[in-house]
Amino acid sequence: MKILVTGGLGFIGSHTVVELQNEGFEVIIVDNLSNTSLDVLDGISNITGKIPAFEKLDLREKDKVQEFFRRHVDIVGVIHFAASKAVGESVEDPLLYYENNINTLVYILQELQRKQEASLIFSSSCTVYGQAEIMPITEGASIQPAMSPYGNTKQIGEEIITDTTKVTNINAILLRYFNPIGSHPSAEIGELPLGVPQNLVPFITQTGFGLRKELAVYGDDYPTPDGTAVRDYIHVVDLAKAHVIALQRLLNKKNLEKVETFNLGTGTGSSVLEVIQAFEKVSGQKLPYKIVGRREGDITSAYANTSKANNVLGWKAKSTLEEAMASAWKWELKVRKAQ
Ligand code: WQD
C-alpha cells in the first residue's frame, strides 16, 4: 500500500514517515524543500534502514500535481502535512497562506476524487478553537473566528474536506494538534532550526545552547496558576503514531463517518514557567529568561480532552513533558555539535 506524505521532510511529517515505515507501509514523500532539507531523508533512513521515495514537488503547481498522481496511480492514502504554519507570517502575508494551504489541498482532493476510494489524513490544529470557553477542549467545542490567516486556512481546509467527502469516495480524518514538541529519541531527526524560532521549545533549547541571550516570556499576568499561558505540549513521536493509527482506521474501513475529527494532545496543560522548569531539570542548567508583555493573538489556555482519541482510536500520548524536553535538548546538542 503506497502512502503519499506531503511535507514529509518537515518536523511532524518526517517523524510520521518513520512510524509508517515501521508499520511496513511503502511511503513516497513530496516536499518543496521550502522549510527543510534533503538531509532529513538520511535521518529517516538511519532510523528505519529504508530510504523513502522522494520527489521535489511544489503542490501549488496544479499541472505538476496532476502529472505526479498520473505516475503514481497506486497511492491509496495521503497524509497531508505540506502547508505554511507560522501564525505571525500569515498575518503579514495572508495570500501566501491562502495559496499554499488552500489551493494545494484542492489540487490533492481533485486527484483523490478520481480514485475508486481514497483515504486522507489532514493536519489540522487546536488553533481552530481559538480561546475555548471550557477546558479541557473536546472536539465538539465551538470553532471560534480565526485569530490569524493561518488558523483560518485550517478551518477552511476542514470545511473543504467535509464538503468534498459528501460527494466523493474520499474518507478523511482531521487531526487537531495541540503543541508538538521534542524529537525522535535517536536524535536523527527533529525540528530543523531555520531562522529565529517562533515557538517556545526550540527557542528554549537554542537559548540553553547559548545561541540566544535569553528567553522572553510573553506575559505573566494571565489568569493561570503562575500567570503564564498554558498549552498542551505533545511529543512529536506520540503525534506521529496517531497518524498511522488514523490512516489504518480508514484503510480498514473502521471509520463511522466520512469525516472524523480527533484532538491530539496529552490532556495535560503546562505553563511556560513549567516548561522552563522541565528544561532546567533535564539539562541540569538554569535558563536565562525575562518576563515581557503578552504576544499579540496569544490565548490564555488550551489543553485537550483526549478521551475520543483514547477510546475511538485506541491511541494515547505516552511521553511526559520532561521526556519531550529531554529529546528536544538532545536534538539541539546533536545539531549544534554537527555544525
Ligand atoms: C507557546 C507558549 C507563548 C515563544 C503555535 C501555533 C499553533 C501550533 C503550535 C501549528 C505561548 C509562549 C512562545 C517565546 C513565549 N502550530 N512563548 N516566548 O502559539 O501555542 O501555537 O504553535 O499548528 O497553530 O499557533 O505555540 O510555541 O509559539 O507558544 O513566552 O519566545 O509559549 O506566548 O504561551 P502556540 P508557541
PDB file of C-alpha atoms in Angstrom, residues 49-310:
ATOM      1  CA  GLY A  49      17.017   1.337   7.365  1.00  0.00           C
ATOM      2  CA  LYS A  50      14.746   2.232   4.438  1.00  0.00           C
ATOM      3  CA  ILE A  51      15.118   5.295   2.204  1.00  0.00           C
ATOM      4  CA  PRO A  52      11.608   6.540   1.383  1.00  0.00           C
ATOM      5  CA  ALA A  53      10.873   7.511  -2.209  1.00  0.00           C
ATOM      6  CA  PHE A  54      11.061  11.264  -2.578  1.00  0.00           C
ATOM      7  CA  GLU A  55      10.107  13.786  -5.256  1.00  0.00           C
ATOM      8  CA  LYS A  56      10.602  17.522  -5.015  1.00  0.00           C
ATOM      9  CA  LEU A  57       7.212  19.000  -5.802  1.00  0.00           C
ATOM     10  CA  ASP A  58       5.531  22.324  -5.166  1.00  0.00           C
ATOM     11  CA  LEU A  59       1.870  21.455  -4.698  1.00  0.00           C
ATOM     12  CA  ARG A  60       0.880  24.947  -5.816  1.00  0.00           C
ATOM     13  CA  GLU A  61       1.662  23.860  -9.383  1.00  0.00           C
ATOM     14  CA  LYS A  62      -1.568  22.143 -10.366  1.00  0.00           C
ATOM     15  CA  ASP A  63      -0.259  20.585 -13.578  1.00  0.00           C
ATOM     16  CA  LYS A  64       2.709  19.105 -11.708  1.00  0.00           C
ATOM     17  CA  VAL A  65       0.363  17.652  -9.090  1.00  0.00           C
ATOM     18  CA  GLN A  66      -1.770  16.052 -11.822  1.00  0.00           C
ATOM     19  CA  GLU A  67       1.295  14.628 -13.523  1.00  0.00           C
ATOM     20  CA  PHE A  68       2.585  13.228 -10.223  1.00  0.00           C
ATOM     21  CA  PHE A  69      -0.670  11.392  -9.482  1.00  0.00           C
ATOM     22  CA  ARG A  70      -0.759  10.031 -13.064  1.00  0.00           C
ATOM     23  CA  ARG A  71       2.634   8.446 -12.395  1.00  0.00           C
ATOM     24  CA  HIS A  72       1.617   7.069  -9.005  1.00  0.00           C
ATOM     25  CA  VAL A  73      -1.825   5.549  -9.532  1.00  0.00           C
ATOM     26  CA  ASP A  74      -1.195   3.061  -6.700  1.00  0.00           C
ATOM     27  CA  ILE A  75      -1.396   5.687  -3.968  1.00  0.00           C
ATOM     28  CA  VAL A  76      -4.192   4.562  -1.626  1.00  0.00           C
ATOM     29  CA  GLY A  77      -3.842   7.220   1.032  1.00  0.00           C
ATOM     30  CA  VAL A  78      -2.446  10.689   1.637  1.00  0.00           C
ATOM     31  CA  ILE A  79      -1.214  12.264   4.848  1.00  0.00           C
ATOM     32  CA  HIS A  80      -1.224  15.953   4.042  1.00  0.00           C
ATOM     33  CA  PHE A  81       1.258  17.997   6.101  1.00  0.00           C
ATOM     34  CA  ALA A  82       2.514  20.384   3.424  1.00  0.00           C
ATOM     35  CA  ALA A  83       1.477  23.897   4.466  1.00  0.00           C
ATOM     36  CA  SER A  84       2.854  27.136   5.805  1.00  0.00           C
ATOM     37  CA  LYS A  85       2.405  27.272   9.573  1.00  0.00           C
ATOM     38  CA  ALA A  86       3.820  30.470  11.096  1.00  0.00           C
ATOM     39  CA  VAL A  87       0.983  32.439  12.685  1.00  0.00           C
ATOM     40  CA  GLY A  88       2.790  35.792  12.608  1.00  0.00           C
ATOM     41  CA  GLU A  89       3.948  35.395   8.998  1.00  0.00           C
ATOM     42  CA  SER A  90       0.371  34.575   7.965  1.00  0.00           C
ATOM     43  CA  VAL A  91      -0.807  37.955   9.277  1.00  0.00           C
ATOM     44  CA  GLU A  92       1.848  39.737   7.209  1.00  0.00           C
ATOM     45  CA  ASP A  93       1.352  37.682   4.039  1.00  0.00           C
ATOM     46  CA  PRO A  94      -2.177  36.209   4.009  1.00  0.00           C
ATOM     47  CA  LEU A  95      -2.223  35.409   0.283  1.00  0.00           C
ATOM     48  CA  LEU A  96       0.893  33.253   0.646  1.00  0.00           C
ATOM     49  CA  TYR A  97      -1.065  31.232   3.205  1.00  0.00           C
ATOM     50  CA  TYR A  98      -4.327  31.037   1.279  1.00  0.00           C
ATOM     51  CA  GLU A  99      -2.500  29.926  -1.867  1.00  0.00           C
ATOM     52  CA  ASN A 100      -0.133  27.496  -0.168  1.00  0.00           C
ATOM     53  CA  ASN A 101      -2.571  25.994   2.332  1.00  0.00           C
ATOM     54  CA  ILE A 102      -5.842  26.018   0.390  1.00  0.00           C
ATOM     55  CA  ASN A 103      -5.036  25.661  -3.344  1.00  0.00           C
ATOM     56  CA  THR A 104      -2.741  22.715  -2.643  1.00  0.00           C
ATOM     57  CA  LEU A 105      -5.444  20.919  -0.647  1.00  0.00           C
ATOM     58  CA  VAL A 106      -7.931  21.425  -3.506  1.00  0.00           C
ATOM     59  CA  TYR A 107      -5.485  20.020  -6.078  1.00  0.00           C
ATOM     60  CA  ILE A 108      -4.858  16.921  -3.948  1.00  0.00           C
ATOM     61  CA  LEU A 109      -8.576  16.352  -3.406  1.00  0.00           C
ATOM     62  CA  GLN A 110      -9.190  16.711  -7.152  1.00  0.00           C
ATOM     63  CA  GLU A 111      -6.738  13.871  -7.746  1.00  0.00           C
ATOM     64  CA  LEU A 112      -8.113  11.687  -4.939  1.00  0.00           C
ATOM     65  CA  GLN A 113     -11.702  12.017  -6.163  1.00  0.00           C
ATOM     66  CA  ARG A 114     -10.720  10.210  -9.383  1.00  0.00           C
ATOM     67  CA  LYS A 115      -9.916   7.063  -7.406  1.00  0.00           C
ATOM     68  CA  GLN A 116     -12.317   4.236  -6.531  1.00  0.00           C
ATOM     69  CA  GLU A 117     -11.622   5.068  -2.907  1.00  0.00           C
ATOM     70  CA  ALA A 118      -9.083   7.212  -1.114  1.00  0.00           C
ATOM     71  CA  SER A 119      -8.083   7.968   2.470  1.00  0.00           C
ATOM     72  CA  LEU A 120      -6.958  11.402   3.601  1.00  0.00           C
ATOM     73  CA  ILE A 121      -5.391  12.376   6.916  1.00  0.00           C
ATOM     74  CA  PHE A 122      -5.417  16.148   7.329  1.00  0.00           C
ATOM     75  CA  SER A 123      -3.031  18.093   9.544  1.00  0.00           C
ATOM     76  CA  SER A 124      -5.248  20.468  11.466  1.00  0.00           C
ATOM     77  CA  SER A 125      -4.676  22.417  14.651  1.00  0.00           C
ATOM     78  CA  CYS A 126      -6.169  23.319  18.026  1.00  0.00           C
ATOM     79  CA  THR A 127      -5.906  26.852  16.674  1.00  0.00           C
ATOM     80  CA  VAL A 128      -9.387  26.344  15.223  1.00  0.00           C
ATOM     81  CA  TYR A 129     -10.817  26.538  18.766  1.00  0.00           C
ATOM     82  CA  GLY A 130      -9.340  29.968  19.479  1.00  0.00           C
ATOM     83  CA  GLN A 131      -9.768  30.577  23.219  1.00  0.00           C
ATOM     84  CA  ALA A 132     -12.215  27.795  24.054  1.00  0.00           C
ATOM     85  CA  GLU A 133     -14.614  28.509  26.915  1.00  0.00           C
ATOM     86  CA  ILE A 134     -14.249  25.112  28.616  1.00  0.00           C
ATOM     87  CA  MET A 135     -11.027  23.214  29.482  1.00  0.00           C
ATOM     88  CA  PRO A 136     -10.077  20.537  28.557  1.00  0.00           C
ATOM     89  CA  ILE A 137     -11.209  21.114  24.975  1.00  0.00           C
ATOM     90  CA  THR A 138     -13.408  18.496  23.275  1.00  0.00           C
ATOM     91  CA  GLU A 139     -13.837  18.028  19.511  1.00  0.00           C
ATOM     92  CA  GLY A 140     -17.360  19.362  19.938  1.00  0.00           C
ATOM     93  CA  ALA A 141     -16.124  22.722  21.224  1.00  0.00           C
ATOM     94  CA  SER A 142     -17.281  25.588  19.045  1.00  0.00           C
ATOM     95  CA  ILE A 143     -14.994  26.795  16.313  1.00  0.00           C
ATOM     96  CA  GLN A 144     -14.119  30.409  17.032  1.00  0.00           C
ATOM     97  CA  PRO A 145     -13.483  33.036  14.351  1.00  0.00           C
ATOM     98  CA  ALA A 146      -9.860  32.524  13.301  1.00  0.00           C
ATOM     99  CA  MET A 147      -7.280  34.736  15.027  1.00  0.00           C
ATOM    100  CA  SER A 148      -4.935  34.576  12.024  1.00  0.00           C
ATOM    101  CA  PRO A 149      -4.968  33.676   8.315  1.00  0.00           C
ATOM    102  CA  TYR A 150      -3.010  30.554   9.286  1.00  0.00           C
ATOM    103  CA  GLY A 151      -5.760  29.438  11.659  1.00  0.00           C
ATOM    104  CA  ASN A 152      -8.355  30.365   9.032  1.00  0.00           C
ATOM    105  CA  THR A 153      -6.703  28.094   6.460  1.00  0.00           C
ATOM    106  CA  LYS A 154      -7.064  25.196   8.882  1.00  0.00           C
ATOM    107  CA  GLN A 155     -10.748  25.960   9.444  1.00  0.00           C
ATOM    108  CA  ILE A 156     -11.378  26.375   5.702  1.00  0.00           C
ATOM    109  CA  GLY A 157      -9.393  23.211   4.982  1.00  0.00           C
ATOM    110  CA  GLU A 158     -11.610  21.206   7.324  1.00  0.00           C
ATOM    111  CA  GLU A 159     -14.733  22.606   5.633  1.00  0.00           C
ATOM    112  CA  ILE A 160     -13.426  21.861   2.121  1.00  0.00           C
ATOM    113  CA  ILE A 161     -12.694  18.272   3.119  1.00  0.00           C
ATOM    114  CA  THR A 162     -16.093  17.837   4.787  1.00  0.00           C
ATOM    115  CA  ASP A 163     -17.945  19.123   1.703  1.00  0.00           C
ATOM    116  CA  THR A 164     -15.846  17.031  -0.696  1.00  0.00           C
ATOM    117  CA  THR A 165     -16.228  13.730   1.155  1.00  0.00           C
ATOM    118  CA  LYS A 166     -20.014  14.067   0.932  1.00  0.00           C
ATOM    119  CA  VAL A 167     -19.937  13.652  -2.849  1.00  0.00           C
ATOM    120  CA  THR A 168     -16.819  11.569  -3.473  1.00  0.00           C
ATOM    121  CA  ASN A 169     -15.249   8.245  -2.423  1.00  0.00           C
ATOM    122  CA  ILE A 170     -12.793  10.060  -0.180  1.00  0.00           C
ATOM    123  CA  ASN A 171     -12.835   9.301   3.553  1.00  0.00           C
ATOM    124  CA  ALA A 172     -10.958  11.647   5.860  1.00  0.00           C
ATOM    125  CA  ILE A 173      -9.744  12.100   9.399  1.00  0.00           C
ATOM    126  CA  LEU A 174      -8.934  15.587  10.695  1.00  0.00           C
ATOM    127  CA  LEU A 175      -6.237  15.604  13.361  1.00  0.00           C
ATOM    128  CA  ARG A 176      -6.202  18.733  15.534  1.00  0.00           C
ATOM    129  CA  TYR A 177      -2.714  19.011  17.009  1.00  0.00           C
ATOM    130  CA  PHE A 178      -2.054  20.815  20.222  1.00  0.00           C
ATOM    131  CA  ASN A 179       1.595  21.829  20.679  1.00  0.00           C
ATOM    132  CA  PRO A 180       4.028  19.363  19.076  1.00  0.00           C
ATOM    133  CA  ILE A 181       7.495  19.357  20.672  1.00  0.00           C
ATOM    134  CA  GLY A 182      10.571  17.164  21.012  1.00  0.00           C
ATOM    135  CA  SER A 183      12.434  14.928  18.612  1.00  0.00           C
ATOM    136  CA  HIS A 184      12.925  11.275  17.768  1.00  0.00           C
ATOM    137  CA  PRO A 185      14.890   9.604  20.634  1.00  0.00           C
ATOM    138  CA  SER A 186      17.642   8.708  18.148  1.00  0.00           C
ATOM    139  CA  ALA A 187      18.239  12.457  17.538  1.00  0.00           C
ATOM    140  CA  GLU A 188      18.458  11.562  13.831  1.00  0.00           C
ATOM    141  CA  ILE A 189      15.501  13.857  13.039  1.00  0.00           C
ATOM    142  CA  GLY A 190      13.932  16.800  14.854  1.00  0.00           C
ATOM    143  CA  GLU A 191      12.649  20.333  14.445  1.00  0.00           C
ATOM    144  CA  LEU A 192      15.007  21.953  11.919  1.00  0.00           C
ATOM    145  CA  PRO A 193      16.220  25.279  13.313  1.00  0.00           C
ATOM    146  CA  LEU A 194      15.798  27.621  10.330  1.00  0.00           C
ATOM    147  CA  GLY A 195      15.829  31.252  11.457  1.00  0.00           C
ATOM    148  CA  VAL A 196      14.719  32.692  14.788  1.00  0.00           C
ATOM    149  CA  PRO A 197      12.275  30.200  16.341  1.00  0.00           C
ATOM    150  CA  GLN A 198       8.709  31.480  16.840  1.00  0.00           C
ATOM    151  CA  ASN A 199       7.764  28.523  19.038  1.00  0.00           C
ATOM    152  CA  LEU A 200       8.645  28.204  22.709  1.00  0.00           C
ATOM    153  CA  VAL A 201      10.581  24.937  22.874  1.00  0.00           C
ATOM    154  CA  PRO A 202      13.116  25.494  20.070  1.00  0.00           C
ATOM    155  CA  PHE A 203      13.707  28.989  21.464  1.00  0.00           C
ATOM    156  CA  ILE A 204      14.376  27.458  24.890  1.00  0.00           C
ATOM    157  CA  THR A 205      16.837  24.857  23.590  1.00  0.00           C
ATOM    158  CA  GLN A 206      18.682  27.442  21.454  1.00  0.00           C
ATOM    159  CA  THR A 207      18.903  29.714  24.496  1.00  0.00           C
ATOM    160  CA  GLY A 208      20.116  26.757  26.544  1.00  0.00           C
ATOM    161  CA  PHE A 209      22.869  26.210  23.996  1.00  0.00           C
ATOM    162  CA  GLY A 210      23.828  29.878  24.123  1.00  0.00           C
ATOM    163  CA  LEU A 211      22.607  30.818  20.658  1.00  0.00           C
ATOM    164  CA  ARG A 212      20.062  33.247  22.165  1.00  0.00           C
ATOM    165  CA  LYS A 213      20.807  35.598  25.047  1.00  0.00           C
ATOM    166  CA  GLU A 214      17.616  34.858  26.970  1.00  0.00           C
ATOM    167  CA  LEU A 215      14.040  33.706  26.530  1.00  0.00           C
ATOM    168  CA  ALA A 216      11.349  36.372  26.533  1.00  0.00           C
ATOM    169  CA  VAL A 217       8.334  35.031  28.427  1.00  0.00           C
ATOM    170  CA  TYR A 218       5.306  36.621  26.803  1.00  0.00           C
ATOM    171  CA  GLY A 219       3.299  37.700  29.820  1.00  0.00           C
ATOM    172  CA  ASP A 220       2.863  36.526  33.408  1.00  0.00           C
ATOM    173  CA  ASP A 221      -0.450  38.251  34.016  1.00  0.00           C
ATOM    174  CA  TYR A 222      -2.733  35.571  32.602  1.00  0.00           C
ATOM    175  CA  PRO A 223      -5.478  34.097  34.821  1.00  0.00           C
ATOM    176  CA  THR A 224      -3.482  30.865  35.291  1.00  0.00           C
ATOM    177  CA  PRO A 225      -1.847  29.318  38.395  1.00  0.00           C
ATOM    178  CA  ASP A 226       1.529  31.005  37.818  1.00  0.00           C
ATOM    179  CA  GLY A 227       0.352  33.790  35.487  1.00  0.00           C
ATOM    180  CA  THR A 228       1.971  32.396  32.341  1.00  0.00           C
ATOM    181  CA  ALA A 229      -0.016  30.897  29.461  1.00  0.00           C
ATOM    182  CA  VAL A 230      -0.932  27.216  29.415  1.00  0.00           C
ATOM    183  CA  ARG A 231      -0.612  24.805  26.463  1.00  0.00           C
ATOM    184  CA  ASP A 232      -0.751  21.050  25.850  1.00  0.00           C
ATOM    185  CA  TYR A 233       2.755  20.017  24.780  1.00  0.00           C
ATOM    186  CA  ILE A 234       2.725  16.653  23.000  1.00  0.00           C
ATOM    187  CA  HIS A 235       5.797  14.650  21.966  1.00  0.00           C
ATOM    188  CA  VAL A 236       6.086  14.574  18.185  1.00  0.00           C
ATOM    189  CA  VAL A 237       6.579  10.774  18.173  1.00  0.00           C
ATOM    190  CA  ASP A 238       3.287  10.268  20.023  1.00  0.00           C
ATOM    191  CA  LEU A 239       1.704  12.574  17.460  1.00  0.00           C
ATOM    192  CA  ALA A 240       3.263  10.634  14.558  1.00  0.00           C
ATOM    193  CA  LYS A 241       1.977   7.301  15.867  1.00  0.00           C
ATOM    194  CA  ALA A 242      -1.545   8.718  15.978  1.00  0.00           C
ATOM    195  CA  HIS A 243      -1.332   9.446  12.232  1.00  0.00           C
ATOM    196  CA  VAL A 244      -0.559   5.815  11.427  1.00  0.00           C
ATOM    197  CA  ILE A 245      -3.418   4.597  13.611  1.00  0.00           C
ATOM    198  CA  ALA A 246      -5.816   7.069  11.975  1.00  0.00           C
ATOM    199  CA  LEU A 247      -4.695   6.012   8.485  1.00  0.00           C
ATOM    200  CA  GLN A 248      -5.138   2.332   9.343  1.00  0.00           C
ATOM    201  CA  ARG A 249      -8.625   3.121  10.618  1.00  0.00           C
ATOM    202  CA  LEU A 250      -9.597   4.491   7.211  1.00  0.00           C
ATOM    203  CA  LEU A 251      -7.817   1.813   5.171  1.00  0.00           C
ATOM    204  CA  ASN A 252      -9.570  -0.861   7.221  1.00  0.00           C
ATOM    205  CA  LYS A 253     -12.894   0.982   6.824  1.00  0.00           C
ATOM    206  CA  LYS A 254     -13.396   1.285  10.580  1.00  0.00           C
ATOM    207  CA  ASN A 255     -14.443   4.931  10.391  1.00  0.00           C
ATOM    208  CA  LEU A 256     -18.051   5.567  11.408  1.00  0.00           C
ATOM    209  CA  GLU A 257     -18.437   8.734   9.335  1.00  0.00           C
ATOM    210  CA  LYS A 258     -16.946  10.061   6.099  1.00  0.00           C
ATOM    211  CA  VAL A 259     -15.042  12.644   8.164  1.00  0.00           C
ATOM    212  CA  GLU A 260     -13.903  12.088  11.736  1.00  0.00           C
ATOM    213  CA  THR A 261     -12.120  14.595  13.951  1.00  0.00           C
ATOM    214  CA  PHE A 262      -9.672  13.931  16.797  1.00  0.00           C
ATOM    215  CA  ASN A 263      -7.803  16.152  19.232  1.00  0.00           C
ATOM    216  CA  LEU A 264      -4.186  15.067  19.618  1.00  0.00           C
ATOM    217  CA  GLY A 265      -2.736  16.206  22.925  1.00  0.00           C
ATOM    218  CA  THR A 266      -1.650  14.795  26.248  1.00  0.00           C
ATOM    219  CA  GLY A 267      -4.696  16.108  28.130  1.00  0.00           C
ATOM    220  CA  THR A 268      -2.374  17.992  30.479  1.00  0.00           C
ATOM    221  CA  GLY A 269      -1.833  21.741  30.436  1.00  0.00           C
ATOM    222  CA  SER A 270       1.639  23.130  31.182  1.00  0.00           C
ATOM    223  CA  SER A 271       2.536  26.772  31.736  1.00  0.00           C
ATOM    224  CA  VAL A 272       5.512  28.498  30.151  1.00  0.00           C
ATOM    225  CA  LEU A 273       7.278  28.530  33.534  1.00  0.00           C
ATOM    226  CA  GLU A 274       6.639  24.790  33.927  1.00  0.00           C
ATOM    227  CA  VAL A 275       8.209  24.176  30.509  1.00  0.00           C
ATOM    228  CA  ILE A 276      11.237  26.217  31.590  1.00  0.00           C
ATOM    229  CA  GLN A 277      11.471  24.186  34.808  1.00  0.00           C
ATOM    230  CA  ALA A 278      11.263  20.943  32.817  1.00  0.00           C
ATOM    231  CA  PHE A 279      14.104  22.138  30.588  1.00  0.00           C
ATOM    232  CA  GLU A 280      16.257  23.126  33.591  1.00  0.00           C
ATOM    233  CA  LYS A 281      15.676  19.725  35.156  1.00  0.00           C
ATOM    234  CA  VAL A 282      16.592  17.666  32.082  1.00  0.00           C
ATOM    235  CA  SER A 283      19.517  19.873  31.037  1.00  0.00           C
ATOM    236  CA  GLY A 284      20.906  20.490  34.515  1.00  0.00           C
ATOM    237  CA  GLN A 285      21.325  24.186  33.722  1.00  0.00           C
ATOM    238  CA  LYS A 286      19.462  27.391  34.521  1.00  0.00           C
ATOM    239  CA  LEU A 287      17.680  29.063  31.621  1.00  0.00           C
ATOM    240  CA  PRO A 288      18.079  32.855  31.352  1.00  0.00           C
ATOM    241  CA  TYR A 289      14.681  34.456  30.791  1.00  0.00           C
ATOM    242  CA  LYS A 290      12.797  37.684  31.357  1.00  0.00           C
ATOM    243  CA  ILE A 291       9.103  38.414  31.618  1.00  0.00           C
ATOM    244  CA  VAL A 292       7.859  40.780  28.908  1.00  0.00           C
ATOM    245  CA  GLY A 293       4.420  41.816  27.647  1.00  0.00           C
ATOM    246  CA  ARG A 294       1.912  39.420  26.137  1.00  0.00           C
ATOM    247  CA  ARG A 295       2.306  38.410  22.459  1.00  0.00           C
ATOM    248  CA  GLU A 296      -0.468  39.706  20.183  1.00  0.00           C
ATOM    249  CA  GLY A 297      -3.005  36.980  19.425  1.00  0.00           C
ATOM    250  CA  ASP A 298      -1.957  34.556  22.163  1.00  0.00           C
ATOM    251  CA  ILE A 299      -4.664  32.784  24.114  1.00  0.00           C
ATOM    252  CA  THR A 300      -4.586  32.095  27.851  1.00  0.00           C
ATOM    253  CA  SER A 301      -5.034  28.355  27.901  1.00  0.00           C
ATOM    254  CA  ALA A 302      -5.530  25.345  25.633  1.00  0.00           C
ATOM    255  CA  TYR A 303      -5.276  21.684  26.514  1.00  0.00           C
ATOM    256  CA  ALA A 304      -7.062  18.687  25.040  1.00  0.00           C
ATOM    257  CA  ASN A 305      -9.798  16.398  26.189  1.00  0.00           C
ATOM    258  CA  THR A 306      -8.242  13.264  24.685  1.00  0.00           C
ATOM    259  CA  SER A 307     -10.973  10.756  25.546  1.00  0.00           C
ATOM    260  CA  LYS A 308     -12.206  10.455  21.932  1.00  0.00           C
ATOM    261  CA  ALA A 309      -8.737   9.649  20.577  1.00  0.00           C
ATOM    262  CA  ASN A 310      -8.123   7.333  23.542  1.00  0.00           C
TER     263      ASN A 310
END
